[in-house]
Coordinates of C-alpha atoms in Angstrom, one line a residue:
M1 CA -3.8 23.6 6.3
F2 CA -0.1 22.8 6.8
D3 CA 2.0 25.9 6.3
F4 CA 5.2 25.0 4.5
C5 CA 6.9 28.2 5.4
S6 CA 6.7 28.1 9.2
T7 CA 5.8 24.7 10.5
K8 CA 8.5 22.3 11.8
L9 CA 7.7 19.2 13.7
K10 CA 9.8 16.9 15.9
S11 CA 10.2 13.3 14.9
S12 CA 8.0 10.7 16.6
H13 CA 9.2 7.1 17.0
L14 CA 7.8 4.4 14.7
S15 CA 6.1 1.6 16.7
K16 CA 7.0 -1.8 15.4
T17 CA 6.0 -5.3 16.7
L18 CA 7.1 -8.7 15.3
I19 CA 4.7 -11.6 15.9
T20 CA 4.9 -15.3 15.2
P21 CA 1.7 -17.3 15.4
S22 CA 3.2 -19.7 18.0
L23 CA 3.8 -16.8 20.4
V24 CA 0.4 -15.1 20.4
G25 CA -2.3 -15.8 23.0
D26 CA -6.0 -15.4 22.8
S27 CA -5.8 -12.0 21.2
V28 CA -3.2 -9.8 19.6
P29 CA -3.0 -6.4 21.4
M30 CA -2.9 -3.2 19.5
I31 CA 0.6 -1.6 19.5
E32 CA 1.6 0.1 22.7
G33 CA 0.2 3.6 23.1
D34 CA -2.2 3.2 20.3
T35 CA -5.6 4.9 20.5
Q36 CA -8.3 5.5 18.1
S37 CA -8.3 9.2 19.0
V38 CA -5.0 9.7 17.1
N39 CA -4.8 9.4 13.3
K40 CA -2.6 6.4 13.1
L41 CA -1.2 5.0 9.9
R42 CA -0.8 1.2 10.1
R43 CA 1.2 -1.3 8.1
I44 CA 1.2 -5.0 8.5
A45 CA 3.6 -7.4 6.8
L46 CA 3.0 -11.2 6.7
V47 CA 5.4 -13.9 5.5
L48 CA 3.3 -16.7 4.1
R49 CA 4.1 -20.3 2.9
P50 CA 1.7 -22.4 0.8
T51 CA 0.9 -25.9 2.2
E52 CA 1.1 -27.3 -1.3
R53 CA 1.5 -26.1 -4.8
F54 CA -1.5 -24.5 -6.4
S55 CA -2.5 -21.9 -9.0
V56 CA -3.4 -18.2 -8.5
P57 CA -4.3 -15.7 -11.2
I58 CA -1.4 -13.7 -12.7
S59 CA -3.1 -10.6 -11.3
D60 CA -3.3 -12.2 -7.8
G61 CA -4.2 -8.9 -6.0
Y62 CA -7.9 -9.3 -6.7
S63 CA -7.9 -12.8 -5.3
V64 CA -6.1 -11.8 -2.2
Y65 CA -8.5 -8.8 -1.8
S66 CA -11.5 -11.2 -2.0
A67 CA -9.9 -13.5 0.6
L68 CA -9.3 -10.6 3.0
L69 CA -12.9 -9.5 2.6
S70 CA -14.0 -13.0 3.4
V71 CA -11.8 -13.0 6.5
L72 CA -13.2 -9.6 7.7
N73 CA -16.8 -10.6 6.9
E74 CA -16.5 -13.7 9.1
V75 CA -15.3 -11.4 11.9
D76 CA -17.6 -8.5 11.5
E77 CA -19.9 -7.8 8.4
S78 CA -19.9 -4.1 9.1
V79 CA -16.1 -3.9 8.9
S80 CA -16.1 -5.7 5.5
E81 CA -18.8 -3.3 4.2
H82 CA -16.7 -0.3 5.4
V83 CA -13.7 -1.5 3.2
H84 CA -16.1 -1.6 0.2
D85 CA -17.7 1.7 0.9
S86 CA -14.8 3.9 2.1
Q87 CA -13.9 6.8 -0.2
L88 CA -10.3 6.3 0.7
G89 CA -10.2 2.8 -0.7
S90 CA -9.4 2.2 3.0
L91 CA -7.1 -0.8 2.6
H92 CA -3.9 -1.2 0.7
S93 CA -2.8 -4.7 -0.2
S94 CA 0.4 -5.6 -2.1
G95 CA -0.9 -9.0 -3.2
L96 CA 1.6 -11.9 -3.1
L97 CA 5.2 -10.9 -3.6
G98 CA 7.8 -13.6 -4.2
R99 CA 9.0 -16.2 -6.8
F100 CA 6.3 -18.1 -8.7
G101 CA 6.3 -21.2 -10.9
G102 CA 4.3 -22.0 -14.0
S103 CA 0.7 -23.3 -14.2
D104 CA -1.2 -25.4 -16.6
R105 CA -4.1 -22.9 -16.4
S106 CA -4.2 -19.9 -18.7
Y107 CA -3.4 -16.5 -17.1
H108 CA -2.4 -18.2 -13.9
K109 CA 0.9 -18.8 -12.0
G110 CA 1.9 -21.4 -9.4
V111 CA 2.7 -20.7 -5.7
L112 CA 5.4 -23.1 -4.5
P113 CA 5.6 -24.8 -1.1
T114 CA 9.4 -24.3 -1.2
E115 CA 9.0 -20.6 -1.3
T116 CA 7.6 -17.9 1.1
Y117 CA 5.5 -15.0 -0.1
R118 CA 5.3 -11.5 1.4
L119 CA 1.9 -9.7 1.8
S120 CA 1.9 -6.1 2.9
L121 CA -1.2 -4.4 4.1
G122 CA -1.7 -0.8 5.1
V123 CA -4.6 1.3 6.4
V124 CA -4.6 5.1 6.6
D125 CA -8.3 5.8 7.3
P126 CA -8.7 7.2 10.8
A127 CA -11.7 4.9 11.2
D128 CA -9.7 1.8 10.4
A129 CA -8.3 0.8 13.7
E130 CA -11.0 -1.9 13.8
I131 CA -9.9 -3.2 10.3
F132 CA -6.3 -3.5 11.4
Q133 CA -7.2 -5.3 14.6
A134 CA -9.7 -7.6 12.8
L135 CA -7.2 -8.6 10.2
V136 CA -4.5 -9.3 12.9
N137 CA -6.9 -11.4 15.0
A138 CA -8.5 -13.3 12.1
V139 CA -5.4 -14.1 10.0
V140 CA -2.9 -14.7 12.8
L141 CA -5.2 -16.3 15.4
E142 CA -8.1 -17.8 13.6
G143 CA -6.3 -20.6 11.8
D144 CA -2.9 -18.8 11.2
A145 CA -3.6 -18.8 7.4
L146 CA -5.1 -17.1 4.4
E147 CA -7.5 -19.1 2.4
L148 CA -7.5 -18.5 -1.4
T149 CA -9.7 -20.2 -3.9
N150 CA -7.4 -23.0 -4.8
G151 CA -5.2 -23.4 -1.7
R152 CA -4.0 -22.2 1.7
L153 CA -1.1 -20.0 2.7
Q154 CA 0.2 -20.5 6.2
V155 CA 1.4 -17.5 8.3
E156 CA 5.0 -17.9 9.2
S157 CA 5.6 -14.5 10.7
F158 CA 3.8 -11.2 11.0
E159 CA 5.2 -7.7 11.6
S160 CA 3.2 -4.6 12.4
E161 CA 4.1 -0.9 12.3
N162 CA 2.3 2.3 13.1
V163 CA 3.1 6.0 12.9
T164 CA 1.3 9.3 12.7
H165 CA 1.2 11.9 9.9
E166 CA 3.1 14.2 12.4
G167 CA 5.7 11.5 12.9
L168 CA 6.4 11.2 9.2
L169 CA 6.7 15.0 8.9
G170 CA 9.1 15.0 11.8
D171 CA 11.2 12.2 10.3
A172 CA 11.4 14.1 7.0
D173 CA 12.3 17.3 8.8
G174 CA 15.4 15.6 10.3
L175 CA 16.9 14.8 6.9
E176 CA 19.4 17.0 5.0
D177 CA 19.3 16.9 1.2
P178 CA 17.4 13.5 1.0
S179 CA 17.3 11.3 -2.0
L180 CA 14.1 9.2 -2.3
R181 CA 14.5 5.8 -3.9
V182 CA 11.0 4.3 -4.6
R183 CA 10.5 0.7 -5.6
F184 CA 7.1 0.3 -7.3
E185 CA 6.7 -3.4 -6.5
T186 CA 3.4 -3.9 -8.2
A187 CA 1.6 -2.3 -11.1
T188 CA 1.0 1.4 -10.2
C189 CA -2.1 2.8 -11.9
I190 CA -2.5 6.5 -11.7
E191 CA -5.4 8.3 -13.6
E192 CA -4.6 12.0 -14.0
A193 CA -7.6 13.3 -16.0
G194 CA -10.6 11.2 -16.6
S195 CA -9.5 7.8 -17.9
V196 CA -6.0 8.9 -19.0
T197 CA -3.5 6.6 -17.2
T198 CA 0.1 7.6 -16.4
M199 CA 2.5 4.9 -17.5
F200 CA 5.7 6.5 -16.2
P201 CA 6.8 7.4 -12.6
H202 CA 6.7 11.1 -13.3
R203 CA 7.0 13.2 -10.2
V204 CA 3.8 15.1 -10.6
P205 CA 1.2 12.3 -10.9
V206 CA 3.1 10.1 -8.3
F207 CA 3.2 12.8 -5.6
R208 CA -0.2 14.3 -6.4
S209 CA -1.7 10.9 -5.9
L210 CA 0.0 10.6 -2.5
L211 CA -1.0 14.2 -1.6
G212 CA -4.7 13.4 -2.2
K213 CA -4.5 10.3 0.0
W214 CA -2.6 12.3 2.7
N215 CA -5.2 15.1 2.8
R216 CA -8.1 12.7 3.0
S217 CA -6.6 11.0 6.1
A218 CA -4.6 13.7 7.9
P219 CA -5.9 15.9 10.7
E220 CA -7.0 19.3 9.4
E221 CA -3.9 21.1 10.8
L222 CA -1.5 18.8 8.9
K223 CA -3.2 18.9 5.5
M224 CA -0.8 20.1 2.7
D225 CA -1.2 22.6 0.0
L226 CA 1.5 21.5 -2.5
S227 CA 1.0 22.7 -6.1
R228 CA 1.8 21.0 -9.4
E229 CA 4.1 23.8 -10.2
Q230 CA 6.1 23.3 -7.0
L231 CA 6.5 19.6 -7.8
E232 CA 7.6 20.3 -11.4
S233 CA 10.2 22.9 -10.4
S234 CA 11.6 21.3 -7.3
V235 CA 11.7 17.6 -7.9
I236 CA 13.5 15.5 -10.5
E237 CA 12.8 11.8 -11.2
K238 CA 15.5 9.4 -12.3
P239 CA 13.9 6.1 -13.2
D240 CA 16.0 2.9 -13.6
P241 CA 15.4 1.8 -17.2
E242 CA 16.5 -1.8 -16.5
A243 CA 13.7 -2.2 -13.9
Y244 CA 10.9 -0.4 -15.7
D245 CA 7.9 -2.4 -16.9
T246 CA 4.3 -1.8 -17.9
H247 CA 1.3 -4.0 -17.0
S248 CA -2.4 -4.5 -17.5
V249 CA -3.9 -6.1 -14.4
L250 CA -7.3 -7.4 -13.4
V251 CA -8.8 -5.3 -10.6
N252 CA -12.5 -6.3 -10.5
R253 CA -15.2 -8.5 -12.0
V254 CA -18.7 -7.1 -12.6
R255 CA -21.9 -8.5 -14.0
N256 CA -23.7 -6.7 -16.9
E257 CA -27.4 -6.5 -17.5
D258 CA -27.4 -9.9 -19.2
G259 CA -25.8 -11.6 -16.2
E260 CA -22.5 -12.0 -17.9
T261 CA -19.3 -11.5 -15.9
R262 CA -17.0 -8.8 -17.3
N263 CA -13.3 -8.4 -16.2
L264 CA -12.1 -4.9 -15.5
F265 CA -8.4 -4.1 -16.1
R266 CA -6.2 -1.2 -15.1
Q267 CA -2.9 -0.2 -16.8
G268 CA 0.2 0.8 -14.9
F269 CA 3.9 0.6 -14.4
S270 CA 6.4 -1.0 -12.0
G271 CA 10.1 -0.5 -11.4
E272 CA 12.5 1.7 -9.4
C273 CA 12.8 5.5 -9.5
T274 CA 14.9 7.9 -7.5
Y275 CA 13.5 11.4 -6.7
E276 CA 15.9 14.2 -6.0
F277 CA 15.5 17.9 -5.2
K278 CA 16.6 20.8 -7.2
D279 CA 16.4 24.3 -5.7
A280 CA 13.7 23.1 -3.5
S281 CA 12.8 25.0 -0.3
A282 CA 13.2 23.0 2.9
S283 CA 9.5 23.0 3.4
V284 CA 8.7 21.5 0.0
A285 CA 11.5 18.9 0.4
N286 CA 10.1 18.0 3.8
A287 CA 6.6 17.6 2.4
V288 CA 7.6 15.5 -0.5
T289 CA 9.8 13.3 1.6
A290 CA 6.9 12.7 4.1
L291 CA 4.6 11.8 1.2
A292 CA 7.1 9.2 0.0
L293 CA 7.2 7.7 3.5
F294 CA 3.4 7.8 3.6
G295 CA 3.2 5.8 0.4
A296 CA 4.4 2.6 2.1
Y297 CA 1.2 2.7 4.2
S298 CA -1.3 4.1 1.6
G299 CA -0.1 2.7 -1.7
V300 CA 0.2 4.9 -4.8
G301 CA -2.6 5.4 -7.4
S302 CA -5.8 3.5 -7.8
A303 CA -6.9 -0.1 -7.0
V304 CA -4.5 -0.2 -4.1
A305 CA -6.8 -2.6 -2.2
R306 CA -6.5 -5.0 -5.1
G307 CA -2.8 -5.3 -5.3
C308 CA -1.8 -2.2 -7.2
G309 CA 0.5 0.6 -6.2
S310 CA 2.6 -1.2 -3.6
V311 CA 5.8 0.6 -2.9
E312 CA 8.9 0.4 -0.7
V313 CA 10.9 3.5 0.0
E314 CA 14.6 4.0 0.9
I315 CA 15.9 7.4 1.8
T316 CA 19.5 8.4 1.8
E317 CA 21.2 11.7 2.5

């Protein structure tokens, strides 16, 4: 277990690679120095452009998730099954981020060929190096596109990053009095107790969610013991009221005993929130800062594979 009182780690450099489909060969190599023996956090960002205008559901995260599973299933059925079965949720997907048009279909929106769309994917499971590689090879090399139900999104560029838990702790340790600005880009759905959903970016549920994801993916010596009381007393949230919004999003479809399809929805919030520290020890501030950075790879809350909980983090001193 990570000891907040005594442990300090040096920063490790983030590995980043920018790829365009026209520049790749027969395979896309893993990032330099990458090995499956190290617990790597991976993030991949694609810029996509539709070949024509078509409709996608307003909650497009579920459709993108299904398309990604189809891609993985074509490459390796066991990899696709692992995404379904992983207790971590394994894969974080932002869904499509960008400007949309209208649609003549109810509960749908239009993707526009004059626009580009961002899709951010992250994996934190130590066993998911194969998922990362499979997605890179399949999406960038095998057709350079993502096929949705009603149309095709061409890959214009692709950027990959990786880092370790130790690296994030080291980066956090190098900051003095940091301020954490978190942009919740998609509906963030956090269930605190049973089916009770948090509809506000309160410091405790946000960072407790990240703490759980961290401890399920980190090596034993870097797991954290950060209490609710420490978060309540040491961290302050300052949400931007102009950016705050609430959502009900489709995350799954299931069949009941009569063979009828039932839509499952989750409730959540989006917007921007700045987290600052008040009378926090250096060790608690370092841990919370590392968790914020980790969120860009893991997502926050539930249904992160289906477009929920995608965040971008900016840290200032």
